[in-house]
CSV table of C-alpha atoms in Angstrom, one decimal:
chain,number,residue,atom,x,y,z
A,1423,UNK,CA,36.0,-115.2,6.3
A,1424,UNK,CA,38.7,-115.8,9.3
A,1425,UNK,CA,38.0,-117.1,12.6
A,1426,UNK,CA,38.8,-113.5,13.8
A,1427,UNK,CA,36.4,-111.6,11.8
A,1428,UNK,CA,33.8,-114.5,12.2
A,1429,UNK,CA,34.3,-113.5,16.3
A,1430,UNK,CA,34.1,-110.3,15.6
A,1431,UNK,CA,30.9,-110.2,13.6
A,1432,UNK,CA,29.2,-112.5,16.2
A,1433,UNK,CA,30.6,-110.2,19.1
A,1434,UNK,CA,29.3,-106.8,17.2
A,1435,UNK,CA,25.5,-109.3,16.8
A,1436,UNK,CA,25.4,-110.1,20.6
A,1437,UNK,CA,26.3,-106.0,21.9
A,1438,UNK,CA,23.2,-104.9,19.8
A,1439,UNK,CA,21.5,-107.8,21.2
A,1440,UNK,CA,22.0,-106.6,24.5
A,1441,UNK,CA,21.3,-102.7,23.3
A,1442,UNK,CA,18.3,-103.5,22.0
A,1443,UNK,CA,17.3,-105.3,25.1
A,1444,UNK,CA,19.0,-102.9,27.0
A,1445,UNK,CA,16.4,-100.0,25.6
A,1446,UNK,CA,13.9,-102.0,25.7
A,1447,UNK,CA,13.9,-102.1,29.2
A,1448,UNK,CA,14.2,-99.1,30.1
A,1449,UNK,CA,11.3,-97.2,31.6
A,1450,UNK,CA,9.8,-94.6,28.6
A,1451,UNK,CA,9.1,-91.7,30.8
A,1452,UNK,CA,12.8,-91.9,31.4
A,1453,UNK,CA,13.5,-92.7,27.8
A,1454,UNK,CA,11.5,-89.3,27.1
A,1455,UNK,CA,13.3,-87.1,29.8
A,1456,UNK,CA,16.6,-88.1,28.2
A,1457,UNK,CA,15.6,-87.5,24.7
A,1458,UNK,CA,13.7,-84.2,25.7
A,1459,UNK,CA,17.2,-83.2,27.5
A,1460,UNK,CA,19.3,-83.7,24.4
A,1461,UNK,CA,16.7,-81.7,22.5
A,1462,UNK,CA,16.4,-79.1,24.9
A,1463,UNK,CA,20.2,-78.7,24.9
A,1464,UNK,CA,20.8,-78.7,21.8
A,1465,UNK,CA,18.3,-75.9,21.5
A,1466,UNK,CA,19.9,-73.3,23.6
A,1467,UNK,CA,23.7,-74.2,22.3
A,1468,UNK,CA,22.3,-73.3,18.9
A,1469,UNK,CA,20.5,-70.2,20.6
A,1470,UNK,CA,23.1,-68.8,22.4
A,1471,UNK,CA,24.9,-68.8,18.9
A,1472,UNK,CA,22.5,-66.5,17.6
A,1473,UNK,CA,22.6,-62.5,17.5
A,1474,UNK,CA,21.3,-60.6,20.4
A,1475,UNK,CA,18.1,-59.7,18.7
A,1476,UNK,CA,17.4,-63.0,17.1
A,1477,UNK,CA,17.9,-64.8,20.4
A,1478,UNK,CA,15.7,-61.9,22.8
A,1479,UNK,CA,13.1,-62.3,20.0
A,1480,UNK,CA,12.6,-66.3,19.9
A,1481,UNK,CA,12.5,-66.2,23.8
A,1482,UNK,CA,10.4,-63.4,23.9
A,1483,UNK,CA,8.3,-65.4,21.9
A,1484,UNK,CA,8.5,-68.6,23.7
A,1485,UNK,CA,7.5,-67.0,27.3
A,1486,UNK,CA,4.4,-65.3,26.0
A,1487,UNK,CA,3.5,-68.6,24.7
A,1488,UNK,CA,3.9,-70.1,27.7
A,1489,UNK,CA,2.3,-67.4,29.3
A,1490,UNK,CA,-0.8,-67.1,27.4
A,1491,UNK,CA,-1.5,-71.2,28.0
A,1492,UNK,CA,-0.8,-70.4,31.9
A,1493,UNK,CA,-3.4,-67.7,31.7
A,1494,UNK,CA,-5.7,-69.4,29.6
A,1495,UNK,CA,-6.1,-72.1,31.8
A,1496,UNK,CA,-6.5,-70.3,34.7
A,1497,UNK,CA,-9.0,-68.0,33.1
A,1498,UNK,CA,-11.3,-71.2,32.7
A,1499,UNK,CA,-11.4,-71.3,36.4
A,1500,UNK,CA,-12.3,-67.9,37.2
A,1501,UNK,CA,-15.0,-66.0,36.7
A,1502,UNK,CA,-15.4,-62.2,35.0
A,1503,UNK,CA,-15.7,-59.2,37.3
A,1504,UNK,CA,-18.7,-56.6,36.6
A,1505,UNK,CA,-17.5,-53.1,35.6
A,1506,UNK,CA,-20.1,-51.0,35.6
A,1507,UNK,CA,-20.7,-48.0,37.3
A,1508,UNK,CA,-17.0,-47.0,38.2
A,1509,UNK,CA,-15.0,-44.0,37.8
A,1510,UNK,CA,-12.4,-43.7,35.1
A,1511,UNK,CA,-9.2,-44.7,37.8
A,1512,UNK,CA,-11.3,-47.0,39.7
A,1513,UNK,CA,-11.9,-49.0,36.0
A,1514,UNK,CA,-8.3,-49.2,35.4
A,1515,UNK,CA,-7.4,-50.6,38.3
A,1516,UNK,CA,-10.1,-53.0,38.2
A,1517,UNK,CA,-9.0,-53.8,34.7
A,1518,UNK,CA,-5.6,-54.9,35.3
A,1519,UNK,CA,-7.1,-56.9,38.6
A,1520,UNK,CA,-8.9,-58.6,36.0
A,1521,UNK,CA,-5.5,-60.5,34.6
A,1522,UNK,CA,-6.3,-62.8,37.5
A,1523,UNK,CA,-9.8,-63.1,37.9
A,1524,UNK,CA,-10.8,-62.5,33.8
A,1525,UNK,CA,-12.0,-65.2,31.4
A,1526,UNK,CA,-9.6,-66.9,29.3
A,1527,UNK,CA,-8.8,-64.3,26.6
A,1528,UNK,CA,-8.0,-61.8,28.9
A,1529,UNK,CA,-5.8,-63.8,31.2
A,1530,UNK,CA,-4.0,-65.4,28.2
A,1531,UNK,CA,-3.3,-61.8,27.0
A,1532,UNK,CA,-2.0,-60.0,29.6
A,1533,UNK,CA,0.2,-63.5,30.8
A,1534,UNK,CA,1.4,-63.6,27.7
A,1535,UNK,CA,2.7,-59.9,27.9
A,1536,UNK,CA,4.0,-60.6,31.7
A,1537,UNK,CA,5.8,-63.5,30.3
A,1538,UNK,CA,7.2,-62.7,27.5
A,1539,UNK,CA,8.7,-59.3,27.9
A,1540,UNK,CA,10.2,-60.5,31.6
A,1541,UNK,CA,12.2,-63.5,29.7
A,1542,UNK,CA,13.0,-61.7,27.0
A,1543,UNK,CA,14.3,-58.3,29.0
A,1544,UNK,CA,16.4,-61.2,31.2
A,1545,UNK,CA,17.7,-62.7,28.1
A,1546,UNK,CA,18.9,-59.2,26.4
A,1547,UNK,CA,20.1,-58.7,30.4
A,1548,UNK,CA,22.0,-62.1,30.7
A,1549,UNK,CA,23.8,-61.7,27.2
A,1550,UNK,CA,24.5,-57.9,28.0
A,1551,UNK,CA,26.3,-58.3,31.4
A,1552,UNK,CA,27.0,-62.0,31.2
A,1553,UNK,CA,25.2,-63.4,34.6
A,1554,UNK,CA,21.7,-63.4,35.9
A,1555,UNK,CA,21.6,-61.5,39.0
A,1556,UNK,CA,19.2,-59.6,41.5
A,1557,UNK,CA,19.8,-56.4,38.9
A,1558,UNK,CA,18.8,-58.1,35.9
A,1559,UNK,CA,15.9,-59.6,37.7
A,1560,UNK,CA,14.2,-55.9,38.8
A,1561,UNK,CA,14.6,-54.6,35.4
A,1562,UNK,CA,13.0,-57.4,33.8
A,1563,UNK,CA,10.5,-57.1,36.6
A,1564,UNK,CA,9.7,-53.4,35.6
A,1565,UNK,CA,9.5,-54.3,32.1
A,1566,UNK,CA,7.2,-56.8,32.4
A,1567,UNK,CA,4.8,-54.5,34.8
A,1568,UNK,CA,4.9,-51.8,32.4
A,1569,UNK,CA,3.6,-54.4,30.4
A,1570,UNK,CA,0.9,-55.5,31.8
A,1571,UNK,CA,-0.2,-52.2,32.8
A,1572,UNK,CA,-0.3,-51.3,28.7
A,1573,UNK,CA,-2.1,-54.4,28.2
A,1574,UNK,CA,-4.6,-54.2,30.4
A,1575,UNK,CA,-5.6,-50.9,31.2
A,1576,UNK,CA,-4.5,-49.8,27.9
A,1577,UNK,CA,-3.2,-46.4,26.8
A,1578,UNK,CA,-5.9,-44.3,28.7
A,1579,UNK,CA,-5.1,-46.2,32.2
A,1580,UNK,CA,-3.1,-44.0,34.4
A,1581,UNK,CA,0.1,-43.4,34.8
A,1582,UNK,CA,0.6,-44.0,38.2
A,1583,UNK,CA,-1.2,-47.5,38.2
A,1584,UNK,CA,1.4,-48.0,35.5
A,1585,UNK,CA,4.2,-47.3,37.9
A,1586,UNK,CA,2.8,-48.6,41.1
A,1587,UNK,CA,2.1,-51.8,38.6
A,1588,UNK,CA,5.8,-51.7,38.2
A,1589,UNK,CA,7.7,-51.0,41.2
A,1590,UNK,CA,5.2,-53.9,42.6
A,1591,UNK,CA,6.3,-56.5,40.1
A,1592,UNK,CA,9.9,-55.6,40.8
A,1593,UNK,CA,9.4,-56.0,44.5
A,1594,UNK,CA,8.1,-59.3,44.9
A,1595,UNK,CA,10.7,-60.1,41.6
A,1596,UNK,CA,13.3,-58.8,43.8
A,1597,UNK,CA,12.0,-60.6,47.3
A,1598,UNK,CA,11.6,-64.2,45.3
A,1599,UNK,CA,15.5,-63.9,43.7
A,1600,UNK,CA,16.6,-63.4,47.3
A,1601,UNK,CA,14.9,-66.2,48.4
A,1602,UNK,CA,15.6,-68.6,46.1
A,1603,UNK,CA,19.2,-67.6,46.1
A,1604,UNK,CA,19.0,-68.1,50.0
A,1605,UNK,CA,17.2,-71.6,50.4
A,1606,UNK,CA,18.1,-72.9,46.5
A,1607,UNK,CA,21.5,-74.9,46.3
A,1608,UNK,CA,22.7,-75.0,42.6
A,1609,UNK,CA,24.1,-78.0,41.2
A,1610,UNK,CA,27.6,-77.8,40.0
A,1611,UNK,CA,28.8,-80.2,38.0
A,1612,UNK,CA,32.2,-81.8,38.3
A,1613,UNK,CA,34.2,-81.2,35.6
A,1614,UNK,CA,36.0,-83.8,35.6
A,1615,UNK,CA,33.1,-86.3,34.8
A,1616,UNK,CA,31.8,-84.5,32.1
A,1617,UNK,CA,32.5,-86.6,29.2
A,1618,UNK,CA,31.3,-89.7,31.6
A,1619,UNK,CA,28.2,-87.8,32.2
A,1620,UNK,CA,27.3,-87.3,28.6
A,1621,UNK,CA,28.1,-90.7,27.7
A,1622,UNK,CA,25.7,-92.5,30.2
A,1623,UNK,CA,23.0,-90.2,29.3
A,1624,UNK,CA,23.0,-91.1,25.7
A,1625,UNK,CA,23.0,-94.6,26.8
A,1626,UNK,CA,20.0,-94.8,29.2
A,1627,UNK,CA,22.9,-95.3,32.4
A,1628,UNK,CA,22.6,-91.9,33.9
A,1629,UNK,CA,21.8,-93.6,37.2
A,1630,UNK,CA,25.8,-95.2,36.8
A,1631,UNK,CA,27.3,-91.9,37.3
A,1632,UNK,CA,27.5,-92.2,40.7
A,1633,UNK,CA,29.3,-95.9,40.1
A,1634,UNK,CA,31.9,-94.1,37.9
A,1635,UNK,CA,32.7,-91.0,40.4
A,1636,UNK,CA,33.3,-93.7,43.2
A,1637,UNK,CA,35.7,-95.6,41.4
A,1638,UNK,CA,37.0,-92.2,40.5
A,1639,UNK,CA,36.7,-93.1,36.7
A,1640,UNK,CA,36.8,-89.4,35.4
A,1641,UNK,CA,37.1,-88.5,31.6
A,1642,UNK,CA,40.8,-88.8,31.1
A,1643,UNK,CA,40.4,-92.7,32.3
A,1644,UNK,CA,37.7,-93.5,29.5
A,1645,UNK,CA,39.9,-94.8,26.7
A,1646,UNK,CA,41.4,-97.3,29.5
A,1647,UNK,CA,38.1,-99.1,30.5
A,1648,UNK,CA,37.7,-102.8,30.7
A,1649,UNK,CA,35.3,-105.0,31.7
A,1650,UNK,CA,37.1,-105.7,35.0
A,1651,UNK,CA,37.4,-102.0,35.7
A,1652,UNK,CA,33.9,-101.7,35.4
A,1653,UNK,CA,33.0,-104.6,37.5
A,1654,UNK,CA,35.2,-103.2,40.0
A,1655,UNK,CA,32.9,-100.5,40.5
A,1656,UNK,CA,29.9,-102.3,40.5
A,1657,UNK,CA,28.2,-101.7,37.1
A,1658,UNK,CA,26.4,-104.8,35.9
A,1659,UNK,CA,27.2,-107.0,32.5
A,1660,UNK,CA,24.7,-105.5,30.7
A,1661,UNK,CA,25.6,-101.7,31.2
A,1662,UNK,CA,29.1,-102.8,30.9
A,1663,UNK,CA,29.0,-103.6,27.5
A,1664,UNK,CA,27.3,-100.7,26.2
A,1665,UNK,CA,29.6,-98.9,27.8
A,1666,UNK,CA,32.8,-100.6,26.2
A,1667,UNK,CA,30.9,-100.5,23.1
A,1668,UNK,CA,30.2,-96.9,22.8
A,1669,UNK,CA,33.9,-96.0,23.7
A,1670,UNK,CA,34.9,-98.3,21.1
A,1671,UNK,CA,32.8,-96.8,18.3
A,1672,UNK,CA,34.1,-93.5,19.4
A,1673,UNK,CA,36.6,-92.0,17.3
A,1674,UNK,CA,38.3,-89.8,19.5
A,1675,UNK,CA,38.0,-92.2,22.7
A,1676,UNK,CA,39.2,-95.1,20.3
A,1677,UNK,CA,42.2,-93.4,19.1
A,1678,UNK,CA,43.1,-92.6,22.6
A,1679,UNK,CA,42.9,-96.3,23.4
A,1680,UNK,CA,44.8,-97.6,20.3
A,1681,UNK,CA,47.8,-95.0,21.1
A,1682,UNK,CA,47.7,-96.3,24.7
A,1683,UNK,CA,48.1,-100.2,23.6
């Protein structure tokens, strides 16, 4: 074996030295966000490839899930109302009262219902007109608080608890999308760092990202990195050579380098 591929050998040893160190150090609750981001992401890519019903079904699914652990849990802390003695009306009332103050069972049921059917009538909603909006939040809102109505009061419960239920949930669904619109600022991603972004955050350096959009080192500048370039914007040596190292191993950035040299 060559000088040169002796040098390289021992180069490609000490960058997975300093990977391995490099991960080793990094803190595992942030090791586990970034892992459960690339999971989650993949997840709804692959779901919003899906059919309409396949898609509202599996979130459907997933929010009463969710749901029913919510209620569950707050059903442990709450204790059962007594029912006895009340007029038909005044029983269905008090029964769908009880999805916040029943035991376990009940809460988990009727959260589940809430849950499930107001993500999955804003999925269908979101797909249907493309956007999530103060519209698709009120129907999905009513949907959920016919819902719960059916749920808890059942079939004999009246309709106008049903319908009050409704228009309620739909209200203060309403009232919170105009205030979280209002006082919420939505992070926008640049779009030119993209491919930046997504390279750091398979590496551990998220927190560099801020390093690359000083030195304005957006995507098309990738293939051109050097050490000096990267120094130049403060990242330290060991960051720097993960980073030189991943775009090397990348096809598509390493082409772009070699038709560059």
């Amino acid at each position: 074996m060559g000088k040169d591929g002796g040098d390289k050998k021992r180069g490609d040893g000490e960058t997975m030295a300093v990977m391995s160190l490099m991960k080793d150090q990094q803190n595992p609750i942030q090791q586990f966000q970034v892992k459960f981001k690339e999971v989650e992401t993949g997840f709804k890519s692959w779901l919003s490839k899906q059919k309409l019903p396949v898609e509202a079904a599996v979130v459907t699914a997933m929010g009463g899930v969710q749901g029913a652990f919510i209620g569950g849990l707050m059903g442990t802390l709450s204790p059962e109302m007594p029912q006895s003695g009340m007029d038909p009306q005044a029983m269905a009332s008090l029964k769908q009262t009880q999805a916040l103050v029943g035991g376990p069972l009940v809460q988990a049921r009727n959260f589940a219902a809430i849950t499930g059917v107001n993500a999955g009538i804003a999925c269908i909603m979101k797909r249907i007109r493309g956007k999530e909006d103060l519209e698709s939040a009120v129907v999905a809102a009513l949907g959920s608080g016919v819902a719960y109505s059916l749920v808890s009061a059942g079939l004999q419960g009246q309709p106008m608890n049903a319908i009050t239920t409704a228009g309620g949930f739909a209200l203060f669904q309403g009232i919170f999308f105009k205030l979280g619109e209002r006082f919420s600022k939505p992070s926008i991603e640049d779009p030119y760092y993209t491919r930046a972004r997504s390279m750091l955050l398979k590496l551990g350096l998220e927190k560099y990202e801020k390093n690359f959009k000083k030195g304005l080192l957006a995507d098309p500048t990738l293939p051109l990195l050097t050490d000096s370039a990267l120094r130049d914007v403060s990242i330290p040596p060991g960051p720097r050579l993960l980073i030189l190292d991943h775009i090397q191993r990348d096809p598509e950035l390493k082409g772009k380098r070699g038709s560059r040299g």
